[in-house]
C-alpha positions as a Markdown table, in Angstrom:
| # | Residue | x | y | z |
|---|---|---|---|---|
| 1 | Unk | -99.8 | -58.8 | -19.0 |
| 2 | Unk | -101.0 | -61.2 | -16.5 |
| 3 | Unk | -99.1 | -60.9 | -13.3 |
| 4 | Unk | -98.4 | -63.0 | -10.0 |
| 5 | Unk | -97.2 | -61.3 | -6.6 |
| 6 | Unk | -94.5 | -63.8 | -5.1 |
| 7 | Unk | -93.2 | -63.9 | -1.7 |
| 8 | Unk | -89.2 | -63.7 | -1.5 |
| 9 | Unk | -87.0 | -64.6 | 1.9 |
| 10 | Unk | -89.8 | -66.0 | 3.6 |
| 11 | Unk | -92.2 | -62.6 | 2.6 |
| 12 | Unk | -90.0 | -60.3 | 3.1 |
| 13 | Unk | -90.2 | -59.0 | 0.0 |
| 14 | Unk | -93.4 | -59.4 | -2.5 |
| 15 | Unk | -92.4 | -59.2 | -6.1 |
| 16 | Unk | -94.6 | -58.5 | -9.0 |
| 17 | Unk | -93.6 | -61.0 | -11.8 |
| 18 | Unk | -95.0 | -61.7 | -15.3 |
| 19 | Unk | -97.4 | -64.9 | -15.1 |
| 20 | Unk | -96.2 | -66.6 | -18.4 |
| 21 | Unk | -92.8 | -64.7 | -18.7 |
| 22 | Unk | -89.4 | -64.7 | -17.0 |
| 23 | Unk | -89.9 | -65.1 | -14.2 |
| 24 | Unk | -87.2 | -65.0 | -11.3 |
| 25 | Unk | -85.8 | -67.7 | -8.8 |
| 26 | Unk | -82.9 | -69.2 | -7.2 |
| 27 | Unk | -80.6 | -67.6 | -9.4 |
| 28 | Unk | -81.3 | -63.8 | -8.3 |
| 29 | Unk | -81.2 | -65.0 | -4.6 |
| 30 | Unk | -78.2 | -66.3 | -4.7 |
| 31 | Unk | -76.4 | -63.4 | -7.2 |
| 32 | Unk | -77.8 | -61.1 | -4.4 |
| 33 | Unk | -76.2 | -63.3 | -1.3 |
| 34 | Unk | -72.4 | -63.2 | -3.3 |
| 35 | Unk | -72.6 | -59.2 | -3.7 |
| 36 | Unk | -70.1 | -58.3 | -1.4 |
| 37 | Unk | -72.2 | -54.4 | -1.2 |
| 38 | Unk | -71.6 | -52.5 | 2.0 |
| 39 | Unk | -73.9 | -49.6 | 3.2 |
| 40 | Unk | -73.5 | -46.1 | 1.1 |
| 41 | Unk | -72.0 | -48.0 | -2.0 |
| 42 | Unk | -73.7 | -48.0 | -5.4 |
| 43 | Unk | -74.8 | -50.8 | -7.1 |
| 44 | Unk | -75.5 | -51.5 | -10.9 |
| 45 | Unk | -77.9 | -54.4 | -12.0 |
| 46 | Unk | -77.1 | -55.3 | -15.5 |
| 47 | Unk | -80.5 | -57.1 | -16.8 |
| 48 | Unk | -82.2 | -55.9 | -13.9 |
| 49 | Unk | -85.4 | -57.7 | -15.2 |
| 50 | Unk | -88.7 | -57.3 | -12.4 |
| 51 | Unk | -85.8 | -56.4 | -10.0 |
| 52 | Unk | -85.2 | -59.4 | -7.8 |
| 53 | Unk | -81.9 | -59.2 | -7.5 |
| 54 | Unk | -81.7 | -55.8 | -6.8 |
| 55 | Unk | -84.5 | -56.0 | -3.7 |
| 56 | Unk | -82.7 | -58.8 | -2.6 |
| 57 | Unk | -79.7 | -57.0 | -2.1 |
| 58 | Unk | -81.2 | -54.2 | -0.6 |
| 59 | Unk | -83.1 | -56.2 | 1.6 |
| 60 | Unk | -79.9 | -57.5 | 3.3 |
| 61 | Unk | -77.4 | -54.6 | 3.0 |
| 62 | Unk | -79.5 | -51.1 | 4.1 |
| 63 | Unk | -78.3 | -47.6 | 2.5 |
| 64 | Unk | -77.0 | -48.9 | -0.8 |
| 65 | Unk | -77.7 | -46.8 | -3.8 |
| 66 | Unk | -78.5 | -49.0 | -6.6 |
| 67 | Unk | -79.6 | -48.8 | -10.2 |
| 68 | Unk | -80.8 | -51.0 | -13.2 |
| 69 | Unk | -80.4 | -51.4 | -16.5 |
| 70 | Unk | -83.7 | -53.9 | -18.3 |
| 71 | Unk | -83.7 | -54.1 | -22.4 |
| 72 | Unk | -87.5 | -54.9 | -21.7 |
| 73 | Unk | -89.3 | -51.6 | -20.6 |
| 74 | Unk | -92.5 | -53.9 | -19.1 |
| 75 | Unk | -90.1 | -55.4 | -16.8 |
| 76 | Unk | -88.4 | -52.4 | -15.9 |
| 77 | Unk | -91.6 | -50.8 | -15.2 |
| 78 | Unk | -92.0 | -53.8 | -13.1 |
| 79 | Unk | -88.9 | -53.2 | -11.2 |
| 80 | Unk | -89.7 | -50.2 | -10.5 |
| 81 | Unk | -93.1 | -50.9 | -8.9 |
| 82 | Unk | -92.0 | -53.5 | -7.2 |
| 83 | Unk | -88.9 | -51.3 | -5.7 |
| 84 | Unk | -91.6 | -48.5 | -4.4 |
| 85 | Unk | -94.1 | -51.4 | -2.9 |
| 86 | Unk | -91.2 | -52.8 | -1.0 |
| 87 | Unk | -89.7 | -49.1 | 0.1 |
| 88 | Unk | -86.6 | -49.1 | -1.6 |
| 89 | Unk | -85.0 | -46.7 | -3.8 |
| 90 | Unk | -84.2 | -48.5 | -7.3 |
| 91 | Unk | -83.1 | -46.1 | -10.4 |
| 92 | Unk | -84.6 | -48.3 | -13.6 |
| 93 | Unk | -83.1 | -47.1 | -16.4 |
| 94 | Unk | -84.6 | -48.5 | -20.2 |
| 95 | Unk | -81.7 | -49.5 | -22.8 |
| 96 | Unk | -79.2 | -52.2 | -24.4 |
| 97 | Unk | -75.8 | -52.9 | -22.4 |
| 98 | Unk | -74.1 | -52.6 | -25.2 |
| 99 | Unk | -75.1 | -49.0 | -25.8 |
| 100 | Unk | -74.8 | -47.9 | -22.2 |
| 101 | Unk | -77.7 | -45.3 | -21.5 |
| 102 | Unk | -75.7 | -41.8 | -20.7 |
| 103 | Unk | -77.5 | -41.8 | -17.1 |
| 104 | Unk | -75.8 | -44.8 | -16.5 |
| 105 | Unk | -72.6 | -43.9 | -18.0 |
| 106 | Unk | -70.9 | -43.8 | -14.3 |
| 107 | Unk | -68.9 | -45.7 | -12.2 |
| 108 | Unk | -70.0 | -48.3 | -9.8 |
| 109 | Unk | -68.9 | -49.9 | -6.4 |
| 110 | Unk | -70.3 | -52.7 | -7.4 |
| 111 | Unk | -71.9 | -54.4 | -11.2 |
| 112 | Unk | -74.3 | -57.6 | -10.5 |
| 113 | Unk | -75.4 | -59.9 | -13.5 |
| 114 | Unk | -77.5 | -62.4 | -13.9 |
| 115 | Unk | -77.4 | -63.3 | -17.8 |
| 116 | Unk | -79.6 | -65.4 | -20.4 |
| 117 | Unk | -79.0 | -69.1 | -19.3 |
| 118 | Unk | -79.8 | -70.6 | -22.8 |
| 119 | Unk | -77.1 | -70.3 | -26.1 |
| 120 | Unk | -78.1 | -69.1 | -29.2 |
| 121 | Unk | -80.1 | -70.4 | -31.7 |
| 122 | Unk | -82.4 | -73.7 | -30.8 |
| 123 | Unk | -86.1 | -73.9 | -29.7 |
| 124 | Unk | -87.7 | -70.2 | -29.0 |
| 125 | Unk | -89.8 | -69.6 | -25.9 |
| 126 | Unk | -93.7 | -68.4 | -27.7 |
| 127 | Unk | -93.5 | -66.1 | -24.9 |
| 128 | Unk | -91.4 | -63.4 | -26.4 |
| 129 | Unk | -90.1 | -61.6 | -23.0 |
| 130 | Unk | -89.4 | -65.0 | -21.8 |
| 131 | Unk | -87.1 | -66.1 | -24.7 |
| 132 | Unk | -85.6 | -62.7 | -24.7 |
| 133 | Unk | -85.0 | -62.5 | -21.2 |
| 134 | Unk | -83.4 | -66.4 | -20.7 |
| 135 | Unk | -81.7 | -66.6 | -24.7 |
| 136 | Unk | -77.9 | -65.2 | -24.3 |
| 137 | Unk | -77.9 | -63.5 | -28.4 |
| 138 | Unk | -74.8 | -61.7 | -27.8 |
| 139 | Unk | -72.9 | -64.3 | -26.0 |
| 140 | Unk | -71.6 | -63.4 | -22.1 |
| 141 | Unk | -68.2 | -61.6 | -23.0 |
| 142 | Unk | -70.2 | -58.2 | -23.9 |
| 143 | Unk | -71.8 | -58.6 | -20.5 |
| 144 | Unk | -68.3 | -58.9 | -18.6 |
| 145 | Unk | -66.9 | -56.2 | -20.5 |
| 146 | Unk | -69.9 | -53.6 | -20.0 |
| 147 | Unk | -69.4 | -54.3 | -16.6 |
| 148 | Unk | -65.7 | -53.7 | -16.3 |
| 149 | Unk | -66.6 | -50.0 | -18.0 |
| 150 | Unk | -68.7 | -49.6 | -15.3 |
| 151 | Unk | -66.9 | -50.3 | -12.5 |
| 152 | Unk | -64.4 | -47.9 | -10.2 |
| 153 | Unk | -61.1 | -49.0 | -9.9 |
| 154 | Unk | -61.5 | -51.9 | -6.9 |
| 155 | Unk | -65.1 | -52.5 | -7.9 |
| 156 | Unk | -66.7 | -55.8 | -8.2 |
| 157 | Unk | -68.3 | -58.1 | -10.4 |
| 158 | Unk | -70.6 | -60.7 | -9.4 |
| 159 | Unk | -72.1 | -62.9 | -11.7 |
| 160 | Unk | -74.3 | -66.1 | -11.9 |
| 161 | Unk | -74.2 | -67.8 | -15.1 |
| 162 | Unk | -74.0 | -71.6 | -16.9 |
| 163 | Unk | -71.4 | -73.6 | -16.5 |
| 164 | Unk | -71.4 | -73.9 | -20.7 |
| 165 | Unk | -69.8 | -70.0 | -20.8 |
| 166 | Unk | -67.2 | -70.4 | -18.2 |
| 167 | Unk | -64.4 | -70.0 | -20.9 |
| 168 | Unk | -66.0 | -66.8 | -22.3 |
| 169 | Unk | -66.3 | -65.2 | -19.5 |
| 170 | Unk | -62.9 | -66.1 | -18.3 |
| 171 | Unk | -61.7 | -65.4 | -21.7 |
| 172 | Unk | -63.1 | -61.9 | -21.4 |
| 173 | Unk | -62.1 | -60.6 | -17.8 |
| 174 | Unk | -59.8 | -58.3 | -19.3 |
| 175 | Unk | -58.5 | -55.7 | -16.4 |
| 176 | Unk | -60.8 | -58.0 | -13.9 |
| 177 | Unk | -58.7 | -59.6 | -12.0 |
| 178 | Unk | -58.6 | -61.6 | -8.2 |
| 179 | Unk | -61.6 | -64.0 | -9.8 |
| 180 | Unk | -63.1 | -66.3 | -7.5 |
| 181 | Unk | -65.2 | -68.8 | -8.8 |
| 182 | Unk | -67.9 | -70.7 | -6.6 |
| 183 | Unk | -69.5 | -73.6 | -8.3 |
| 184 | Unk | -73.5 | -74.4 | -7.3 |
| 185 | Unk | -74.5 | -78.3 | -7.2 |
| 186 | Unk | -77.8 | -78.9 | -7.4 |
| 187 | Unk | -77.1 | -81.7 | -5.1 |
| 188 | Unk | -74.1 | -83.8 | -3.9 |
| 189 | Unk | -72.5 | -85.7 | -6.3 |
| 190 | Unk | -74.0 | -83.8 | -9.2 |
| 191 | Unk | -72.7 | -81.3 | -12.2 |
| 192 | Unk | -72.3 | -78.1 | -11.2 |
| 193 | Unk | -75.3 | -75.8 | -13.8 |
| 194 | Unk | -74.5 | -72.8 | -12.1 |
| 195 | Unk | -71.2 | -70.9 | -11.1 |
| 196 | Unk | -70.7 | -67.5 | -9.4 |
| 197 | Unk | -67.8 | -65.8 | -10.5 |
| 198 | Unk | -66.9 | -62.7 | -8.7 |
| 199 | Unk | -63.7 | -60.4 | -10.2 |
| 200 | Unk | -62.1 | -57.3 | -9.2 |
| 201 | Unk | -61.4 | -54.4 | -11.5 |
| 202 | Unk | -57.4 | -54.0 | -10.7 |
| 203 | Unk | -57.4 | -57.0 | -8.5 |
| 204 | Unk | -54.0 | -58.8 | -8.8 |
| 205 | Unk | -54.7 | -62.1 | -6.8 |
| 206 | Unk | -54.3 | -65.1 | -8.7 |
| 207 | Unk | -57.6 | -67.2 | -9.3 |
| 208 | Unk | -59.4 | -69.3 | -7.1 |
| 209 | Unk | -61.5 | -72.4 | -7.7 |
| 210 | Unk | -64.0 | -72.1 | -4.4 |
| 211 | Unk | -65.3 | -75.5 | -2.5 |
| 212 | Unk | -68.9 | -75.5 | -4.2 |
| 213 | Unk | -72.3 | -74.7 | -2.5 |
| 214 | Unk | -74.4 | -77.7 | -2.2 |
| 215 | Unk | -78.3 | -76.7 | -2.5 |
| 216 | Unk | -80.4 | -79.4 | -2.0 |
| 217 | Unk | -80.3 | -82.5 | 0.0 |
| 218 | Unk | -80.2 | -85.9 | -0.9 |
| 219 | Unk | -80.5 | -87.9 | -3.9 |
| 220 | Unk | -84.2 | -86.5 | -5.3 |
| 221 | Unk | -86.7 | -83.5 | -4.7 |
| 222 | Unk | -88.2 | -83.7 | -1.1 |
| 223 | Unk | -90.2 | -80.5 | -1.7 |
| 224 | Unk | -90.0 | -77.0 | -0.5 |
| 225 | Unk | -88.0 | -76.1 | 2.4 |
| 226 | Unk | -86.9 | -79.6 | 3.7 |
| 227 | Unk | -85.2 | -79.9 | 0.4 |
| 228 | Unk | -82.7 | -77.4 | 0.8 |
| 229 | Unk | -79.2 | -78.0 | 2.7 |
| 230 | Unk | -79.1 | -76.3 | 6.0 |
| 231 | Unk | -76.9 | -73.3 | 4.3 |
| 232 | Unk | -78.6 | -73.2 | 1.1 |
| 233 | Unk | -82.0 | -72.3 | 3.0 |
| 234 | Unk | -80.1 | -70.1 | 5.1 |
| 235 | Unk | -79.3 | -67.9 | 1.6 |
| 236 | Unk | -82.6 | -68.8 | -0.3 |
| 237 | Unk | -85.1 | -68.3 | 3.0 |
| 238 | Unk | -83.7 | -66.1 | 5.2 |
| 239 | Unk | -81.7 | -63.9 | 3.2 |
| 240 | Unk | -78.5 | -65.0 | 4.5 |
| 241 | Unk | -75.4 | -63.6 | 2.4 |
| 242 | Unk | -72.8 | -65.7 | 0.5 |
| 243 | Unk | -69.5 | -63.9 | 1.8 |
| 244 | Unk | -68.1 | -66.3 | 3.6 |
| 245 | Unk | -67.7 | -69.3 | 1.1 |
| 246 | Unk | -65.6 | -66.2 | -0.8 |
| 247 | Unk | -63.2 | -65.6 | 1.8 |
């Protein structure tokens, strides 16, 4: 496997990543910034992939104890390496959510997801751990529910996912409750792709639609950092959490 090593939050952390796989972006930034994770809690990745998300996370909130669950054991071995080169402690565990490893059969402060973008069926990716990684085969629900199994009583979900599954995954919350749902605009004006739903095991608070998070400026692509809104580079550049457009 050909590999890159990519600079994350301005080089704070350096992440090995497949050259011609999945490869993560935006998307594990920002499901990192809306993790509401405090120091000594424990923290499960669902699709942990090369472990973006997870470093993320720990780069911003110290002391955590985190783990990972990948279906892909390159990209958990990935995760791993990239966890030790960046002196973090990451448990990467190999195995399907839907038949929960027994290591990981525990309960978690916190469950963060970051699931296949693309529906089933349509054009597959030649690059099989590409099309495997970004090609949602067993829908979202599963995903919400493996979560809500793994989660204490007052734990948290966070989530990133298409706009397209919204009414699965609100359809499938079960004993989630308090959701809050922040839409992403790619710019102003525009469709929101990408939401962030964050639900409480327990919670009783009635839902809330969030004001969404713009992330680039203006009408076009500018290019690299000058394209971002002030608050989106503050999340995607400098690490910056996303707790305070949650309340």
């Amino acid at each position: 496997m050909s590999l890159t090593h990519d600079a994350f939050l301005c080089g704070r952390l350096h992440l090995w990543q497949p050259e011609k796989g999945y490869r993560a972006a935006n998307d594990a930034v920002l499901l990192a910034a809306a993790c509401p994770a405090e120091p000594g809690q424990s923290v499960l990745d669902l699709g942990c992939g090369a472990g973006a998300a997870s470093l993320c996370l720990g780069a911003r909130v110290p002391g955590l104890l985190q783990a990972g669950l990948e279906l892909q054991e390159d990209y958990a071995a990935l995760a791993r390496r990239n966890a030790t080169e960046n002196g973090m402690a990451l448990e990467v565990v190999t195995g399907d959510l839907t038949e929960m490893p027994p290591s990981l059969r525990r309960g978690f402060d916190h469950v963060i997801a970051n699931p296949p973008f693309y529906p089933r069926g349509g054009t597959q990716s030649p690059v099989t751990g590409r099309d495997i990684a970004l090609r949602a085969e067993i829908g979202l629900a599963p995903w919400v529910e493996a979560a809500a199994r793994r989660l204490e009583p007052g734990g948290w979900l966070t989530m990133i996912f298409s706009t397209e599954g919204l009414p699965e995954v609100l359809g499938s919350l079960g004993k989630l409750g308090s959701a809050r749902l922040l839409p992403l605009l790619p710019r102003e004006g525009r469709e929101a792709k990408r939401l962030i739903l964050r639900a409480r095991k327990g919670g009783r608070a009635g839902f809330r639609m969030l004001a969404p998070l713009v992330l680039h400026r203006g009408a076009a692509h500018e290019g690299d950092r000058e394209g971002y809104t002030p608050r989106a580079n503050e999340i995607l550049r400098m690490g910056a959490g996303l707790l305070a457009e949650f309340g």
